[in-house]
Coordinates of C-alpha atoms in Angstrom, one line a residue:
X1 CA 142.6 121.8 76.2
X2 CA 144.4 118.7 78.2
X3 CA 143.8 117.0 75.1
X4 CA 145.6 119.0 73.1
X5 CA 148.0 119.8 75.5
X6 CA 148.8 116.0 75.6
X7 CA 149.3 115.8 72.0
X8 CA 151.5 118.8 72.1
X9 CA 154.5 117.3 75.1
X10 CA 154.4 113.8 72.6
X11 CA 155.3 115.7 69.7
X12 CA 158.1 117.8 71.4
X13 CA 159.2 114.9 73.0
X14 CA 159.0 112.9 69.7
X15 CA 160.7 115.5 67.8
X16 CA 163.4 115.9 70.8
X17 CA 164.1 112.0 70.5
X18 CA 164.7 112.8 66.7
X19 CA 167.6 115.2 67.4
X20 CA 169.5 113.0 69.9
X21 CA 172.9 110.7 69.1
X22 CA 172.4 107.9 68.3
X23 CA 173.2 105.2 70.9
X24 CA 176.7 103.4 70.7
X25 CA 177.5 101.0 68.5
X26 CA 178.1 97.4 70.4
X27 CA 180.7 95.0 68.7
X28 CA 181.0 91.9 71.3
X29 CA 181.6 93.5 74.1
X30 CA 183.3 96.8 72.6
X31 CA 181.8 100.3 72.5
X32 CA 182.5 102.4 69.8
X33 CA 181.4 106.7 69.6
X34 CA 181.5 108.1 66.3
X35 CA 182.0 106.6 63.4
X36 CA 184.3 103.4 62.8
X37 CA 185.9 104.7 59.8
X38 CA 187.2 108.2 60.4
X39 CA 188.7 110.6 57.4
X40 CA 188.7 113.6 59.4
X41 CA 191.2 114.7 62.5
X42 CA 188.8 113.9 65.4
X43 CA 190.5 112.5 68.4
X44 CA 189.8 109.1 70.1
X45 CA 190.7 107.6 72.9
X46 CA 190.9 103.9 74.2
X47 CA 189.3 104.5 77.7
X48 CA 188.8 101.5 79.8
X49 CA 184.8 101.0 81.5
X50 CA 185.2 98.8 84.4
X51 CA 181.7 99.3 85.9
X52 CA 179.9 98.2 82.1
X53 CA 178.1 101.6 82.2
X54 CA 179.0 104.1 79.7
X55 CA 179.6 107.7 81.9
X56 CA 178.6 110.6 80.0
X57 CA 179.2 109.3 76.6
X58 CA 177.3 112.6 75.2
X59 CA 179.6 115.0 76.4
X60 CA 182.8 113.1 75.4
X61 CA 182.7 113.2 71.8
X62 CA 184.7 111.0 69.6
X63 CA 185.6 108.4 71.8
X64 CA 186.3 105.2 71.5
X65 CA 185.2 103.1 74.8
X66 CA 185.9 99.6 75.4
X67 CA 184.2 97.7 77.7
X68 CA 185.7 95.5 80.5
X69 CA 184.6 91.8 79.0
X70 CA 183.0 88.8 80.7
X71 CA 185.7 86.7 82.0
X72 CA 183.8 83.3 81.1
X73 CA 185.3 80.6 78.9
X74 CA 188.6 82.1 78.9
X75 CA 189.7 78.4 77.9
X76 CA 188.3 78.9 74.7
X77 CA 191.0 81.8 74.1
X78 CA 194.2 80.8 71.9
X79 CA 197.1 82.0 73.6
X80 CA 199.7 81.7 71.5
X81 CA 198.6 82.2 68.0
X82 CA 200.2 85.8 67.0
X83 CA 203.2 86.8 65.6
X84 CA 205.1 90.1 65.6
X85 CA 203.6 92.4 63.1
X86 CA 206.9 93.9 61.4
X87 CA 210.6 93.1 61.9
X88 CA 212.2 95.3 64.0
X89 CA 213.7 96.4 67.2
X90 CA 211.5 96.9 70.4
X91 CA 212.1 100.3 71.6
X92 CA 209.8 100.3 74.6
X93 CA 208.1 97.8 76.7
X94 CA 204.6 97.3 77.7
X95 CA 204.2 99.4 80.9
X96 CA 200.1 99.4 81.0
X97 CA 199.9 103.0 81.7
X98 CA 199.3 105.9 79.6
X99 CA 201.3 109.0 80.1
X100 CA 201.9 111.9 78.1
X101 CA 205.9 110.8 77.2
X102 CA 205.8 107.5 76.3
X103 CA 203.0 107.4 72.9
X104 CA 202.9 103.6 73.4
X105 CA 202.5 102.6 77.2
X106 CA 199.9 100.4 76.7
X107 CA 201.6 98.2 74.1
X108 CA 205.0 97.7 72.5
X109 CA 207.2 99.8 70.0
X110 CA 208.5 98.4 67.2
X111 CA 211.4 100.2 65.6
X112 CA 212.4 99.9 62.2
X113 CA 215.4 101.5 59.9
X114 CA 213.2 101.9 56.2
X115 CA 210.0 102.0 55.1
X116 CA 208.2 98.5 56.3
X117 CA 204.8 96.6 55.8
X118 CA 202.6 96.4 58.9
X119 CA 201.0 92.3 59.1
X120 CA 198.1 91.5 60.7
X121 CA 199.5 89.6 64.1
X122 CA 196.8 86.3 63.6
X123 CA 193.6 85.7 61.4
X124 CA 190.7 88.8 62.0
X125 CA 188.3 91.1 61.0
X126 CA 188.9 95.2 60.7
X127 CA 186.6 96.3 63.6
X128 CA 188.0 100.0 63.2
X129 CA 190.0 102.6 61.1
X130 CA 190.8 106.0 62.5
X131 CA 192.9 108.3 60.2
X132 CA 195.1 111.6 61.8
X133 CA 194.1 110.5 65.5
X134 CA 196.0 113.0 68.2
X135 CA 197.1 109.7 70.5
X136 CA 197.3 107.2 67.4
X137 CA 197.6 108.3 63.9
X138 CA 196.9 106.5 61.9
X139 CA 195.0 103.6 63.4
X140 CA 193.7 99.8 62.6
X141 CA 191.8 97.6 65.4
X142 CA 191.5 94.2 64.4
X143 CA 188.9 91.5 66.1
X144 CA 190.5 88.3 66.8
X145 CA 187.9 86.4 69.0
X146 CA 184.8 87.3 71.1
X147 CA 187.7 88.3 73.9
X148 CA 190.9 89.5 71.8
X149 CA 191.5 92.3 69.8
X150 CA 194.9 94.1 68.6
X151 CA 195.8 97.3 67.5
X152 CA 198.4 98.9 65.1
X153 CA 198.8 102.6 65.4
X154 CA 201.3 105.8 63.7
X155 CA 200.5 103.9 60.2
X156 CA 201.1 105.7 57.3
X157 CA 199.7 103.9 53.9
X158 CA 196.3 101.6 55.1
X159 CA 194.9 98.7 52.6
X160 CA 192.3 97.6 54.6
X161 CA 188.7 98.5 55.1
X162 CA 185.9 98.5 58.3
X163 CA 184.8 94.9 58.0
X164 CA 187.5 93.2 56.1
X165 CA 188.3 90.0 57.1
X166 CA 192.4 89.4 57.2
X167 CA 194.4 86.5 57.5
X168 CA 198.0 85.8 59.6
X169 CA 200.7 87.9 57.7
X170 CA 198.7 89.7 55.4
X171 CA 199.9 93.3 54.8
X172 CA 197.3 95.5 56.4
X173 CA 199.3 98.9 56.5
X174 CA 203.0 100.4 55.9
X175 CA 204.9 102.9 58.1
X176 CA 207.2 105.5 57.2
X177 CA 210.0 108.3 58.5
X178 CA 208.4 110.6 61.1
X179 CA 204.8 108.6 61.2
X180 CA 204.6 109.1 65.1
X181 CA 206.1 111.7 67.6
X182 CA 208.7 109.0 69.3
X183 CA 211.1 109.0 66.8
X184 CA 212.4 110.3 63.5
X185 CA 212.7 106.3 61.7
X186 CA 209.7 104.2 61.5
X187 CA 207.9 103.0 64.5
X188 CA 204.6 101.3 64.6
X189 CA 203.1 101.0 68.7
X190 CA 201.5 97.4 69.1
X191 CA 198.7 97.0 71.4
X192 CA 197.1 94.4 72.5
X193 CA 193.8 94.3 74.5
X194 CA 191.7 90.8 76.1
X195 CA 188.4 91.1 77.8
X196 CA 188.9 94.4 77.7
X197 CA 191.9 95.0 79.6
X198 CA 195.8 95.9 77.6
X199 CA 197.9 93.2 78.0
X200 CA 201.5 92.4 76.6
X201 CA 201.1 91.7 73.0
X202 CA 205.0 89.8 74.0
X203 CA 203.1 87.2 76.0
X204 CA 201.2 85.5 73.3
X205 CA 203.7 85.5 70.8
X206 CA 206.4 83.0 70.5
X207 CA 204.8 81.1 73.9
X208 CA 204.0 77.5 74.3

């Protein structure tokens, strides 16, 4: 009977493992729930991990998590190797908070009067796409470096794909009339996020 018995708890537990999530995805340092490319109206969130434990990550479905990165060899960072990602206005400044009235407190928005192509702000690859996101839109996260990553959200057209490696300037995305909830002309919200932490895309642009 213990025999049995035994062979009986390691196939429930066997069979339990079976019906679990799978664990998160790690990308150098980022932690991604759900799946990279997104076609449905799930909502994600950028949620920043300072302890580098994942709390809960069952119960919070659809969630993007990144990581708070290893500050080592900072020096090999470039600073100053972006560029603005369309021609516009700046409507509001990086405040590094996130409220409900301002749709782009961690990063920048850029205002524009017509329809305008989105450009990938320095050479990349397309870590993530998220499609009818509550907080983002449309969304694109591009990998710069092991530390550096930037994101382009309220996008309306996307020409990229998961994986895609992009160069500086190349068209990655278009926005549109009434693409976010900030304004009736075109705005796209610029984000920009090193070792983990948001930080003013303004900085490394146009710096020496």
């Amino acid at each position: 009977m213990t025999i049995k018995f035994s062979h009986i708890l390691i196939l429930i537990i066997l069979l339990s493992g079976c019906t679990q999530k799978p664990a998160p995805v790690s990308l150098r340092g980022e932690e991604f729930h759900g799946r990279r490319e997104v076609d449905d109206k799930n909502e994600y969130h950028l949620i920043k991990d300072y302890n580098d434990k994942v709390k809960d990550i069952y119960s919070q479905n659809s969630k993007i998590i990144i990581n708070n990165l290893s500050n080592s060899n900072k020096k090999a960072q470039t600073k100053c190797k972006f560029i603005m990602p369309i021609k516009g206005n700046i409507t509001s400044s990086f405040k590094n908070v996130h409220t409900g009235d301002n749709m782009c407190n961690e990063g920048i928005s850029i205002q524009t009067d017509d329809i305008s192509d989105v450009k990938t702000s320095a050479d990349g690859k397309v870590l993530h796409i998220g499609k009818g996101l509550r907080w983002y839109g449309n969304l694109i996260i591009i990998e710069h470096d092991k530390y550096t990553i930037t994101l382009y959200s309220y996008l309306h057209n996307i020409y990229v794909k998961v994986g895609e490696k992009v160069k500086q300037g190349q068209v990655i995305a278009s926005i549109v009339k009434n693409n976010s909830k900030t304004s009736n002309n075109p705005v796209l919200c610029f984000s920009m996020r090193k070792n983990g932490n948001a930080v003013n895309p303004l900085s490394y642009i146009n710096c020496k």
